[in-house]
């Protein structure tokens, strides 16, 4: 029964205007036109457990990502590939990601810092803020009692030492060791480990044994002693470069006492090494094996291994094979490998194309910043991005990237808090994402309004990170 007041109102209206009925006519249209009638929708996010990255551009929702929380549910592997040209925000993303991860008490991070200015690496400010002293590998400083990493450190297993020596030699020579050279190296290494017990064996011991092999080595294979010496000559010359060549001082002595492998952040500063020389992949090989045998342990910690200029790793087949083995620890011991590369063509078109493809396949998370159109198309083909994502990559502005997390593709705006800004954005001339870009636009009213919105969003991120400090022990898997 209708309300009396409503009935009276309807009767009075009909008396004045007559009875009016409206009929909804059918609308015939195409799906392309009809979609504009409905509000836009966004794909589901990755959940609310982990660290916040920023916000999704199309939905405005907060974007939270953590490979350890997603592993086994939405991620088959915790490894991450970051791509994009310089000046678009890769560096800012890496640094804020590490700072936010370190708010969890069971996280530990190693960074290979290959860039820098003013005599220090790019991560120096963050290391200082956390009270960490970077492990600065510098041939000149090493000669003056600087940092040393010993490939024959007793903390590395005998098998690991031999594998490391082979990798160093193969990287330097550009090809694999033949059976005879491999035999000479093996017997020299075995003799040194058996006879030197009062101190750490060092590379010079291996070089001397290769130059002057023991008669027993020849007798065991029923060959002449001169043959064994000849087989090991090339190997000795390569190792001599680490002892008395341009890399001397860094690897030809006992490991420096005091390197803290239990610190929450470990930074290897490689900024004093020529990035285009053979020294860089040799360094990568030594650090990779050294970490494998001294840092990665079954102690339930979640570890992140971040490598800048990662094409130095993937471009060498021998080093790439070593890091493939390292990546397999991700499932068993909780290691997330983060590789930062400018262009995918740097690795997929190189000598280690097969190994690079295997490493890319292990990276279930891919973040792509702005690239040129042809590079974006090539990237899309290799990693299987949807067409719409490939088309917008060349149009992305600094700080915005396409995120592909095992097929969940979103466009994400990275947000930086005021606390992080001083550590992330430096005043160097050639850093990615400079503060000067913002300062030049402060008089623009439109930009000012946008910055105000960004500050509100950054405040939200700051609050989220503050909440993590209070609840990390109970929320970390």
CSV table of C-alpha atoms in Angstrom, one decimal, residues 27-474:
chain,number,residue,atom,x,y,z
A,27,UNK,CA,20.0,1.0,-27.4
A,28,UNK,CA,21.9,-0.7,-30.2
A,29,UNK,CA,25.6,0.0,-30.2
A,30,UNK,CA,29.1,-1.7,-30.5
A,31,UNK,CA,31.1,-3.0,-27.6
A,32,UNK,CA,33.8,-0.4,-28.4
A,33,UNK,CA,31.3,2.4,-27.9
A,34,UNK,CA,29.4,0.8,-25.0
A,35,UNK,CA,32.6,0.4,-22.9
A,36,UNK,CA,32.7,4.1,-22.4
A,37,UNK,CA,29.3,3.9,-20.5
A,38,UNK,CA,30.8,1.8,-17.7
A,39,UNK,CA,33.3,2.9,-15.1
A,40,UNK,CA,36.9,1.7,-15.7
A,41,UNK,CA,38.0,-1.3,-13.8
A,42,UNK,CA,41.6,-2.4,-12.8
A,43,UNK,CA,43.2,-5.8,-12.4
A,44,UNK,CA,43.5,-7.1,-8.9
A,45,UNK,CA,46.7,-6.1,-7.0
A,46,UNK,CA,49.2,-8.3,-5.3
A,47,UNK,CA,47.7,-8.1,-1.8
A,48,UNK,CA,48.6,-6.0,1.2
A,49,UNK,CA,51.5,-7.9,2.7
A,50,UNK,CA,55.0,-6.6,2.0
A,51,UNK,CA,56.5,-3.2,1.2
A,52,UNK,CA,54.7,-0.5,-0.7
A,53,UNK,CA,56.2,0.6,-4.0
A,54,UNK,CA,53.8,3.4,-4.9
A,55,UNK,CA,50.4,3.5,-6.5
A,56,UNK,CA,48.8,2.0,-9.6
A,57,UNK,CA,48.4,4.7,-12.2
A,58,UNK,CA,44.9,3.6,-13.6
A,59,UNK,CA,43.2,2.6,-10.3
A,60,UNK,CA,45.0,4.9,-7.8
A,61,UNK,CA,45.4,1.9,-5.4
A,62,UNK,CA,48.5,1.4,-3.4
A,63,UNK,CA,50.9,-1.0,-5.0
A,64,UNK,CA,52.6,-3.4,-2.6
A,65,UNK,CA,55.2,-6.0,-3.7
A,66,UNK,CA,57.3,-8.5,-1.8
A,67,UNK,CA,58.8,-11.6,-3.5
A,68,UNK,CA,59.0,-13.5,-0.3
A,69,UNK,CA,55.3,-13.0,0.6
A,70,UNK,CA,54.2,-13.8,-3.0
A,71,UNK,CA,56.5,-16.8,-3.5
A,72,UNK,CA,54.5,-20.1,-3.9
A,73,UNK,CA,51.2,-18.3,-4.3
A,74,UNK,CA,51.6,-15.9,-7.2
A,75,UNK,CA,55.4,-16.2,-7.9
A,76,UNK,CA,57.2,-19.4,-9.0
A,77,UNK,CA,60.6,-17.7,-8.3
A,78,UNK,CA,61.6,-14.6,-6.2
A,79,UNK,CA,64.0,-13.1,-8.8
A,80,UNK,CA,63.5,-9.7,-10.3
A,81,UNK,CA,64.7,-8.0,-13.5
A,82,UNK,CA,64.7,-4.1,-13.8
A,83,UNK,CA,65.0,-2.6,-17.3
A,84,UNK,CA,65.0,0.9,-18.7
A,85,UNK,CA,67.1,3.8,-20.0
A,86,UNK,CA,69.1,6.1,-17.7
A,87,UNK,CA,67.2,9.0,-16.1
A,88,UNK,CA,63.9,7.2,-15.6
A,89,UNK,CA,64.1,6.2,-12.0
A,90,UNK,CA,65.6,2.7,-11.7
A,91,UNK,CA,68.2,3.9,-9.2
A,92,UNK,CA,65.5,5.5,-7.0
A,93,UNK,CA,63.4,2.4,-7.1
A,94,UNK,CA,66.3,0.1,-6.1
A,95,UNK,CA,67.3,2.3,-3.2
A,96,UNK,CA,63.9,2.8,-1.7
A,97,UNK,CA,63.0,-0.9,-2.2
A,98,UNK,CA,66.1,-1.9,-0.2
A,99,UNK,CA,65.5,0.7,2.6
A,100,UNK,CA,61.9,-0.5,2.9
A,101,UNK,CA,62.8,-4.2,2.9
A,102,UNK,CA,65.3,-3.6,5.7
A,103,UNK,CA,62.5,-2.5,8.0
A,104,UNK,CA,61.7,-6.2,8.3
A,105,UNK,CA,64.0,-7.7,10.9
A,106,UNK,CA,64.8,-10.9,9.0
A,107,UNK,CA,66.0,-9.2,5.8
A,108,UNK,CA,69.6,-8.9,4.6
A,109,UNK,CA,70.8,-7.3,1.4
A,110,UNK,CA,74.0,-7.4,-0.6
A,111,UNK,CA,74.5,-4.7,-3.3
A,112,UNK,CA,77.1,-4.8,-6.0
A,113,UNK,CA,77.5,-1.0,-6.6
A,114,UNK,CA,79.2,-0.5,-10.0
A,115,UNK,CA,78.5,3.3,-10.4
A,116,UNK,CA,79.6,6.3,-8.5
A,117,UNK,CA,81.3,9.7,-8.5
A,118,UNK,CA,83.5,11.7,-6.2
A,119,UNK,CA,85.5,8.6,-5.3
A,120,UNK,CA,82.6,6.7,-3.7
A,121,UNK,CA,79.8,4.5,-5.0
A,122,UNK,CA,76.2,5.5,-5.5
A,123,UNK,CA,75.1,3.6,-2.4
A,124,UNK,CA,77.6,5.4,-0.1
A,125,UNK,CA,75.0,7.8,1.4
A,126,UNK,CA,72.6,4.9,2.3
A,127,UNK,CA,75.5,2.9,3.8
A,128,UNK,CA,76.5,5.8,5.9
A,129,UNK,CA,72.9,6.4,7.1
A,130,UNK,CA,72.7,2.8,8.3
A,131,UNK,CA,76.2,2.9,9.9
A,132,UNK,CA,77.6,0.5,7.3
A,133,UNK,CA,81.2,0.7,5.8
A,134,UNK,CA,81.1,-0.3,2.1
A,135,UNK,CA,83.6,-3.0,1.0
A,136,UNK,CA,85.5,-0.8,-1.5
A,137,UNK,CA,87.4,-2.9,-4.0
A,138,UNK,CA,90.1,-0.7,-5.4
A,139,UNK,CA,93.4,-2.0,-6.9
A,140,UNK,CA,95.3,1.2,-5.7
A,141,UNK,CA,93.8,1.1,-2.2
A,142,UNK,CA,94.4,-2.7,-1.9
A,143,UNK,CA,98.2,-2.1,-2.4
A,144,UNK,CA,98.0,0.0,0.7
A,145,UNK,CA,96.4,-2.6,2.9
A,146,UNK,CA,92.9,-2.1,1.5
A,147,UNK,CA,90.1,-4.7,1.2
A,148,UNK,CA,91.1,-8.2,0.1
A,149,UNK,CA,88.9,-11.2,-0.8
A,150,UNK,CA,90.9,-14.5,-0.9
A,151,UNK,CA,89.6,-17.0,-3.5
A,152,UNK,CA,91.3,-19.7,-1.4
A,153,UNK,CA,89.7,-18.6,1.9
A,154,UNK,CA,89.1,-21.7,4.1
A,155,UNK,CA,85.5,-20.5,4.5
A,156,UNK,CA,85.0,-21.6,0.8
A,157,UNK,CA,84.9,-25.4,0.3
A,158,UNK,CA,87.7,-27.1,-1.6
A,159,UNK,CA,85.3,-27.8,-4.5
A,160,UNK,CA,84.1,-24.2,-4.4
A,161,UNK,CA,87.7,-22.9,-4.5
A,162,UNK,CA,88.6,-25.0,-7.6
A,163,UNK,CA,85.4,-24.0,-9.3
A,164,UNK,CA,86.2,-20.3,-8.6
A,165,UNK,CA,89.7,-20.7,-10.0
A,166,UNK,CA,88.4,-22.3,-13.2
A,167,UNK,CA,85.8,-19.5,-13.6
A,168,UNK,CA,88.4,-16.7,-13.1
A,169,UNK,CA,90.7,-18.3,-15.7
A,170,UNK,CA,87.9,-19.0,-18.2
A,171,UNK,CA,86.6,-15.4,-18.0
A,172,UNK,CA,90.0,-14.0,-18.5
A,173,UNK,CA,90.9,-16.3,-21.4
A,174,UNK,CA,87.5,-16.1,-23.1
A,175,UNK,CA,87.1,-19.8,-23.5
A,176,UNK,CA,86.9,-22.9,-21.4
A,177,UNK,CA,89.9,-24.8,-20.0
A,178,UNK,CA,91.0,-27.9,-21.9
A,179,UNK,CA,91.5,-31.2,-20.1
A,180,UNK,CA,95.3,-30.8,-19.7
A,181,UNK,CA,95.2,-27.2,-18.3
A,182,UNK,CA,92.4,-28.3,-16.0
A,183,UNK,CA,94.4,-31.2,-14.8
A,184,UNK,CA,97.5,-29.0,-14.1
A,185,UNK,CA,95.3,-26.6,-12.1
A,186,UNK,CA,93.6,-29.3,-10.1
A,187,UNK,CA,96.9,-31.0,-9.0
A,188,UNK,CA,98.4,-27.6,-8.1
A,189,UNK,CA,95.4,-26.7,-6.0
A,190,UNK,CA,95.3,-30.1,-4.3
A,191,UNK,CA,99.0,-29.9,-3.4
A,192,UNK,CA,98.7,-26.3,-2.0
A,193,UNK,CA,95.7,-27.2,0.2
A,194,UNK,CA,97.5,-30.3,1.5
A,195,UNK,CA,100.8,-28.7,2.3
A,196,UNK,CA,100.0,-25.2,3.5
A,197,UNK,CA,98.2,-25.5,6.9
A,198,UNK,CA,99.8,-22.9,9.1
A,199,UNK,CA,98.2,-19.9,7.2
A,200,UNK,CA,95.6,-19.2,4.5
A,201,UNK,CA,96.7,-20.4,1.1
A,202,UNK,CA,96.9,-17.6,-1.5
A,203,UNK,CA,97.0,-17.3,-5.2
A,204,UNK,CA,100.8,-16.9,-5.4
A,205,UNK,CA,101.0,-20.4,-3.9
A,206,UNK,CA,99.0,-21.7,-6.9
A,207,UNK,CA,101.0,-19.8,-9.4
A,208,UNK,CA,104.3,-21.1,-7.9
A,209,UNK,CA,103.0,-24.7,-8.0
A,210,UNK,CA,101.9,-24.3,-11.6
A,211,UNK,CA,105.4,-23.0,-12.6
A,212,UNK,CA,107.2,-25.7,-10.6
A,213,UNK,CA,104.9,-28.8,-10.4
A,214,UNK,CA,105.8,-31.7,-8.1
A,215,UNK,CA,107.2,-34.9,-9.8
A,216,UNK,CA,104.4,-36.9,-8.1
A,217,UNK,CA,101.9,-35.0,-10.2
A,218,UNK,CA,103.5,-36.2,-13.4
A,219,UNK,CA,104.0,-39.8,-12.1
A,220,UNK,CA,100.3,-40.1,-11.2
A,221,UNK,CA,99.4,-39.6,-14.9
A,222,UNK,CA,102.5,-41.3,-16.3
A,223,UNK,CA,103.6,-38.2,-18.2
A,224,UNK,CA,106.7,-36.1,-18.2
A,225,UNK,CA,107.1,-33.3,-15.7
A,226,UNK,CA,107.8,-30.9,-18.5
A,227,UNK,CA,104.4,-31.7,-20.0
A,228,UNK,CA,102.6,-30.9,-16.7
A,229,UNK,CA,104.6,-27.6,-16.5
A,230,UNK,CA,103.6,-26.7,-20.1
A,231,UNK,CA,99.9,-27.6,-19.5
A,232,UNK,CA,99.8,-25.1,-16.6
A,233,UNK,CA,101.7,-22.3,-18.2
A,234,UNK,CA,98.7,-20.4,-19.6
A,235,UNK,CA,96.8,-20.9,-16.3
A,236,UNK,CA,99.8,-19.5,-14.3
A,237,UNK,CA,99.9,-16.4,-16.6
A,238,UNK,CA,96.3,-15.6,-16.0
A,239,UNK,CA,96.5,-16.0,-12.3
A,240,UNK,CA,99.6,-13.9,-12.2
A,241,UNK,CA,97.5,-10.9,-13.3
A,242,UNK,CA,95.7,-11.1,-10.0
A,243,UNK,CA,99.0,-11.4,-8.2
A,244,UNK,CA,101.2,-8.9,-10.0
A,245,UNK,CA,99.1,-7.3,-12.7
A,246,UNK,CA,96.4,-4.6,-12.8
A,247,UNK,CA,94.2,-6.4,-10.3
A,248,UNK,CA,97.0,-7.0,-7.8
A,249,UNK,CA,96.3,-6.4,-4.1
A,250,UNK,CA,92.6,-7.3,-4.1
A,251,UNK,CA,92.8,-11.1,-4.2
A,252,UNK,CA,96.4,-12.1,-3.5
A,253,UNK,CA,96.3,-12.2,0.3
A,254,UNK,CA,94.2,-13.4,3.2
A,255,UNK,CA,90.7,-12.1,3.4
A,256,UNK,CA,90.5,-8.8,5.2
A,257,UNK,CA,89.5,-9.2,8.9
A,258,UNK,CA,86.4,-7.4,9.9
A,259,UNK,CA,84.1,-7.8,6.9
A,260,UNK,CA,80.7,-8.1,8.6
A,261,UNK,CA,78.6,-10.6,6.7
A,262,UNK,CA,75.9,-10.4,9.4
A,263,UNK,CA,75.2,-6.7,8.8
A,264,UNK,CA,71.7,-5.9,7.4
A,265,UNK,CA,73.3,-4.3,4.3
A,266,UNK,CA,76.5,-5.2,2.6
A,267,UNK,CA,77.7,-3.0,-0.2
A,268,UNK,CA,80.5,-4.0,-2.5
A,269,UNK,CA,81.8,-0.7,-4.0
A,270,UNK,CA,83.1,-1.5,-7.5
A,271,UNK,CA,83.1,2.1,-8.7
A,272,UNK,CA,86.9,2.3,-8.9
A,273,UNK,CA,86.9,-0.7,-11.4
A,274,UNK,CA,86.8,0.0,-15.1
A,275,UNK,CA,83.4,-1.3,-16.1
A,276,UNK,CA,84.5,-2.1,-19.6
A,277,UNK,CA,87.6,-4.1,-18.6
A,278,UNK,CA,87.9,-7.8,-18.0
A,279,UNK,CA,88.4,-7.0,-14.4
A,280,UNK,CA,84.6,-6.5,-13.8
A,281,UNK,CA,83.4,-10.0,-14.8
A,282,UNK,CA,86.4,-11.5,-12.8
A,283,UNK,CA,85.3,-9.5,-9.8
A,284,UNK,CA,81.7,-10.6,-10.3
A,285,UNK,CA,82.8,-14.3,-10.4
A,286,UNK,CA,85.0,-14.0,-7.2
A,287,UNK,CA,82.3,-12.1,-5.3
A,288,UNK,CA,79.6,-14.5,-6.5
A,289,UNK,CA,81.4,-17.7,-5.3
A,290,UNK,CA,82.6,-16.0,-2.1
A,291,UNK,CA,79.1,-15.1,-1.2
A,292,UNK,CA,77.7,-18.5,-2.1
A,293,UNK,CA,80.0,-20.2,0.3
A,294,UNK,CA,80.2,-17.6,3.1
A,295,UNK,CA,76.9,-15.5,3.1
A,296,UNK,CA,74.1,-17.7,2.0
A,297,UNK,CA,73.2,-19.9,5.0
A,298,UNK,CA,70.1,-22.0,6.1
A,299,UNK,CA,69.2,-19.6,8.9
A,300,UNK,CA,65.7,-18.6,7.8
A,301,UNK,CA,66.8,-15.1,6.8
A,302,UNK,CA,65.4,-13.7,3.6
A,303,UNK,CA,68.3,-12.4,1.4
A,304,UNK,CA,68.3,-9.9,-1.5
A,305,UNK,CA,71.3,-9.8,-3.9
A,306,UNK,CA,71.1,-6.7,-6.0
A,307,UNK,CA,73.4,-6.2,-8.9
A,308,UNK,CA,73.8,-2.9,-10.8
A,309,UNK,CA,75.1,-3.0,-14.3
A,310,UNK,CA,74.1,-6.7,-14.4
A,311,UNK,CA,75.0,-7.1,-18.0
A,312,UNK,CA,78.6,-7.6,-16.8
A,313,UNK,CA,77.4,-10.9,-15.3
A,314,UNK,CA,75.1,-12.1,-18.1
A,315,UNK,CA,77.4,-11.1,-21.0
A,316,UNK,CA,80.1,-13.7,-19.9
A,317,UNK,CA,79.0,-17.3,-20.3
A,318,UNK,CA,81.1,-18.6,-17.5
A,319,UNK,CA,80.0,-16.0,-15.0
A,320,UNK,CA,76.4,-16.4,-16.1
A,321,UNK,CA,76.6,-20.1,-15.4
A,322,UNK,CA,77.9,-19.4,-12.0
A,323,UNK,CA,75.1,-17.0,-11.2
A,324,UNK,CA,72.5,-19.4,-12.6
A,325,UNK,CA,73.6,-21.8,-9.8
A,326,UNK,CA,73.4,-19.0,-7.3
A,327,UNK,CA,69.8,-18.2,-8.4
A,328,UNK,CA,68.8,-21.7,-7.6
A,329,UNK,CA,69.3,-20.9,-4.0
A,330,UNK,CA,66.2,-18.7,-4.2
A,331,UNK,CA,63.9,-21.6,-3.5
A,332,UNK,CA,66.0,-23.5,-1.0
A,333,UNK,CA,67.5,-20.8,1.1
A,334,UNK,CA,65.4,-17.7,0.5
A,335,UNK,CA,67.4,-15.6,-1.9
A,336,UNK,CA,65.9,-13.0,-4.2
A,337,UNK,CA,68.3,-11.9,-7.1
A,338,UNK,CA,67.7,-8.4,-8.5
A,339,UNK,CA,69.4,-7.6,-11.8
A,340,UNK,CA,69.4,-4.1,-13.2
A,341,UNK,CA,70.0,-3.7,-16.9
A,342,UNK,CA,69.7,-0.7,-19.2
A,343,UNK,CA,68.8,-2.7,-22.4
A,344,UNK,CA,67.7,-6.3,-22.9
A,345,UNK,CA,69.7,-6.3,-26.1
A,346,UNK,CA,72.8,-6.0,-23.9
A,347,UNK,CA,72.4,-9.5,-22.8
A,348,UNK,CA,70.2,-11.5,-25.3
A,349,UNK,CA,72.4,-10.6,-28.3
A,350,UNK,CA,75.7,-11.3,-26.5
A,351,UNK,CA,78.0,-14.3,-26.3
A,352,UNK,CA,76.0,-15.7,-23.4
A,353,UNK,CA,72.6,-15.6,-25.1
A,354,UNK,CA,71.7,-19.1,-23.9
A,355,UNK,CA,72.7,-18.4,-20.3
A,356,UNK,CA,71.0,-15.0,-20.4
A,357,UNK,CA,67.7,-16.6,-21.5
A,358,UNK,CA,67.9,-19.1,-18.6
A,359,UNK,CA,68.4,-16.2,-16.1
A,360,UNK,CA,65.6,-14.2,-17.6
A,361,UNK,CA,63.3,-17.2,-17.4
A,362,UNK,CA,64.1,-17.4,-13.6
A,363,UNK,CA,63.0,-13.8,-13.1
A,364,UNK,CA,59.2,-13.9,-12.5
A,365,UNK,CA,59.1,-10.2,-11.8
A,366,UNK,CA,60.0,-7.7,-14.6
A,367,UNK,CA,59.9,-3.9,-14.2
A,368,UNK,CA,60.3,-1.9,-17.4
A,369,UNK,CA,60.9,1.9,-17.4
A,370,UNK,CA,60.8,4.0,-20.5
A,371,UNK,CA,62.5,2.7,-23.6
A,372,UNK,CA,62.6,3.6,-27.3
A,373,UNK,CA,59.8,2.1,-29.4
A,374,UNK,CA,62.0,-0.5,-31.1
A,375,UNK,CA,63.6,-1.5,-27.9
A,376,UNK,CA,60.2,-1.8,-26.2
A,377,UNK,CA,59.0,-4.1,-29.0
A,378,UNK,CA,62.0,-6.3,-28.6
A,379,UNK,CA,61.6,-6.4,-24.9
A,380,UNK,CA,57.9,-7.3,-25.2
A,381,UNK,CA,58.7,-10.2,-27.5
A,382,UNK,CA,61.4,-11.6,-25.3
A,383,UNK,CA,59.5,-11.5,-22.0
A,384,UNK,CA,56.0,-11.8,-23.3
A,385,UNK,CA,54.4,-8.5,-22.5
A,386,UNK,CA,50.8,-7.7,-23.7
A,387,UNK,CA,50.5,-5.4,-26.7
A,388,UNK,CA,49.0,-2.5,-24.7
A,389,UNK,CA,52.0,-2.5,-22.3
A,390,UNK,CA,54.5,-2.5,-25.1
A,391,UNK,CA,52.8,0.5,-26.7
A,392,UNK,CA,52.9,2.6,-23.6
A,393,UNK,CA,56.5,1.9,-22.6
A,394,UNK,CA,58.0,4.6,-24.9
A,395,UNK,CA,55.5,7.2,-23.5
A,396,UNK,CA,56.3,6.5,-19.8
A,397,UNK,CA,57.5,9.5,-17.8
A,398,UNK,CA,60.3,9.2,-15.1
A,399,UNK,CA,59.2,7.3,-12.0
A,400,UNK,CA,56.5,5.3,-13.8
A,401,UNK,CA,57.1,1.8,-15.0
A,402,UNK,CA,55.3,-1.3,-16.3
A,403,UNK,CA,55.3,-4.1,-13.7
A,404,UNK,CA,54.9,-7.7,-14.8
A,405,UNK,CA,54.6,-10.0,-11.8
A,406,UNK,CA,54.2,-13.5,-13.3
A,407,UNK,CA,51.6,-12.2,-15.8
A,408,UNK,CA,49.9,-9.6,-13.5
A,409,UNK,CA,50.7,-6.4,-15.5
A,410,UNK,CA,50.2,-3.0,-14.0
A,411,UNK,CA,51.4,0.5,-14.6
A,412,UNK,CA,52.9,1.8,-11.3
A,413,UNK,CA,54.0,5.3,-10.1
A,414,UNK,CA,56.9,4.9,-7.7
A,415,UNK,CA,56.6,7.2,-4.7
A,416,UNK,CA,59.5,8.5,-2.5
A,417,UNK,CA,59.0,9.9,1.0
A,418,UNK,CA,60.7,13.0,2.2
A,419,UNK,CA,62.8,10.9,4.5
A,420,UNK,CA,64.1,8.8,1.7
A,421,UNK,CA,64.5,11.7,-0.8
A,422,UNK,CA,67.8,13.0,0.7
A,423,UNK,CA,69.3,9.5,0.3
A,424,UNK,CA,67.9,8.6,-3.0
A,425,UNK,CA,68.2,11.8,-5.0
A,426,UNK,CA,71.8,13.1,-5.0
A,427,UNK,CA,73.2,16.3,-6.7
A,428,UNK,CA,75.4,14.4,-9.0
A,429,UNK,CA,75.3,15.5,-12.6
A,430,UNK,CA,74.4,12.1,-14.2
A,431,UNK,CA,72.2,10.3,-11.7
A,432,UNK,CA,68.9,8.9,-12.6
A,433,UNK,CA,65.9,11.0,-11.5
A,434,UNK,CA,67.4,14.3,-10.4
A,435,UNK,CA,65.8,16.8,-7.9
A,436,UNK,CA,66.6,19.6,-10.3
A,437,UNK,CA,63.9,18.5,-12.6
A,438,UNK,CA,61.3,19.2,-9.9
A,439,UNK,CA,63.0,22.4,-8.8
A,440,UNK,CA,62.8,23.9,-12.3
A,441,UNK,CA,59.0,23.5,-12.3
A,442,UNK,CA,58.1,24.9,-8.9
A,443,UNK,CA,56.6,28.1,-10.4
A,444,UNK,CA,54.2,26.1,-12.6
A,445,UNK,CA,50.8,26.1,-10.9
A,446,UNK,CA,49.8,22.8,-12.5
A,447,UNK,CA,53.0,21.1,-11.4
A,448,UNK,CA,52.5,22.5,-7.9
A,449,UNK,CA,49.1,21.0,-7.7
A,450,UNK,CA,50.5,17.6,-8.8
A,451,UNK,CA,53.3,17.9,-6.2
A,452,UNK,CA,50.8,18.5,-3.5
A,453,UNK,CA,49.0,15.3,-4.5
A,454,UNK,CA,52.3,13.4,-4.6
A,455,UNK,CA,53.1,14.7,-1.0
A,456,UNK,CA,49.8,13.4,0.2
A,457,UNK,CA,50.5,10.0,-1.4
A,458,UNK,CA,54.0,9.9,0.0
A,459,UNK,CA,52.7,10.7,3.4
A,460,UNK,CA,50.5,7.6,3.0
A,461,UNK,CA,53.6,5.6,2.1
A,462,UNK,CA,55.4,7.0,5.2
A,463,UNK,CA,52.6,5.9,7.4
A,464,UNK,CA,52.5,2.5,5.8
A,465,UNK,CA,56.3,2.1,6.5
A,466,UNK,CA,55.9,3.3,10.0
A,467,UNK,CA,53.2,0.6,10.6
A,468,UNK,CA,55.7,-2.0,9.3
A,469,UNK,CA,58.1,-1.1,12.1
A,470,UNK,CA,55.5,-1.9,14.7
A,471,UNK,CA,54.3,-5.1,13.1
A,472,UNK,CA,57.2,-6.6,11.1
A,473,UNK,CA,57.9,-9.4,13.6
A,474,UNK,CA,54.4,-10.7,13.4
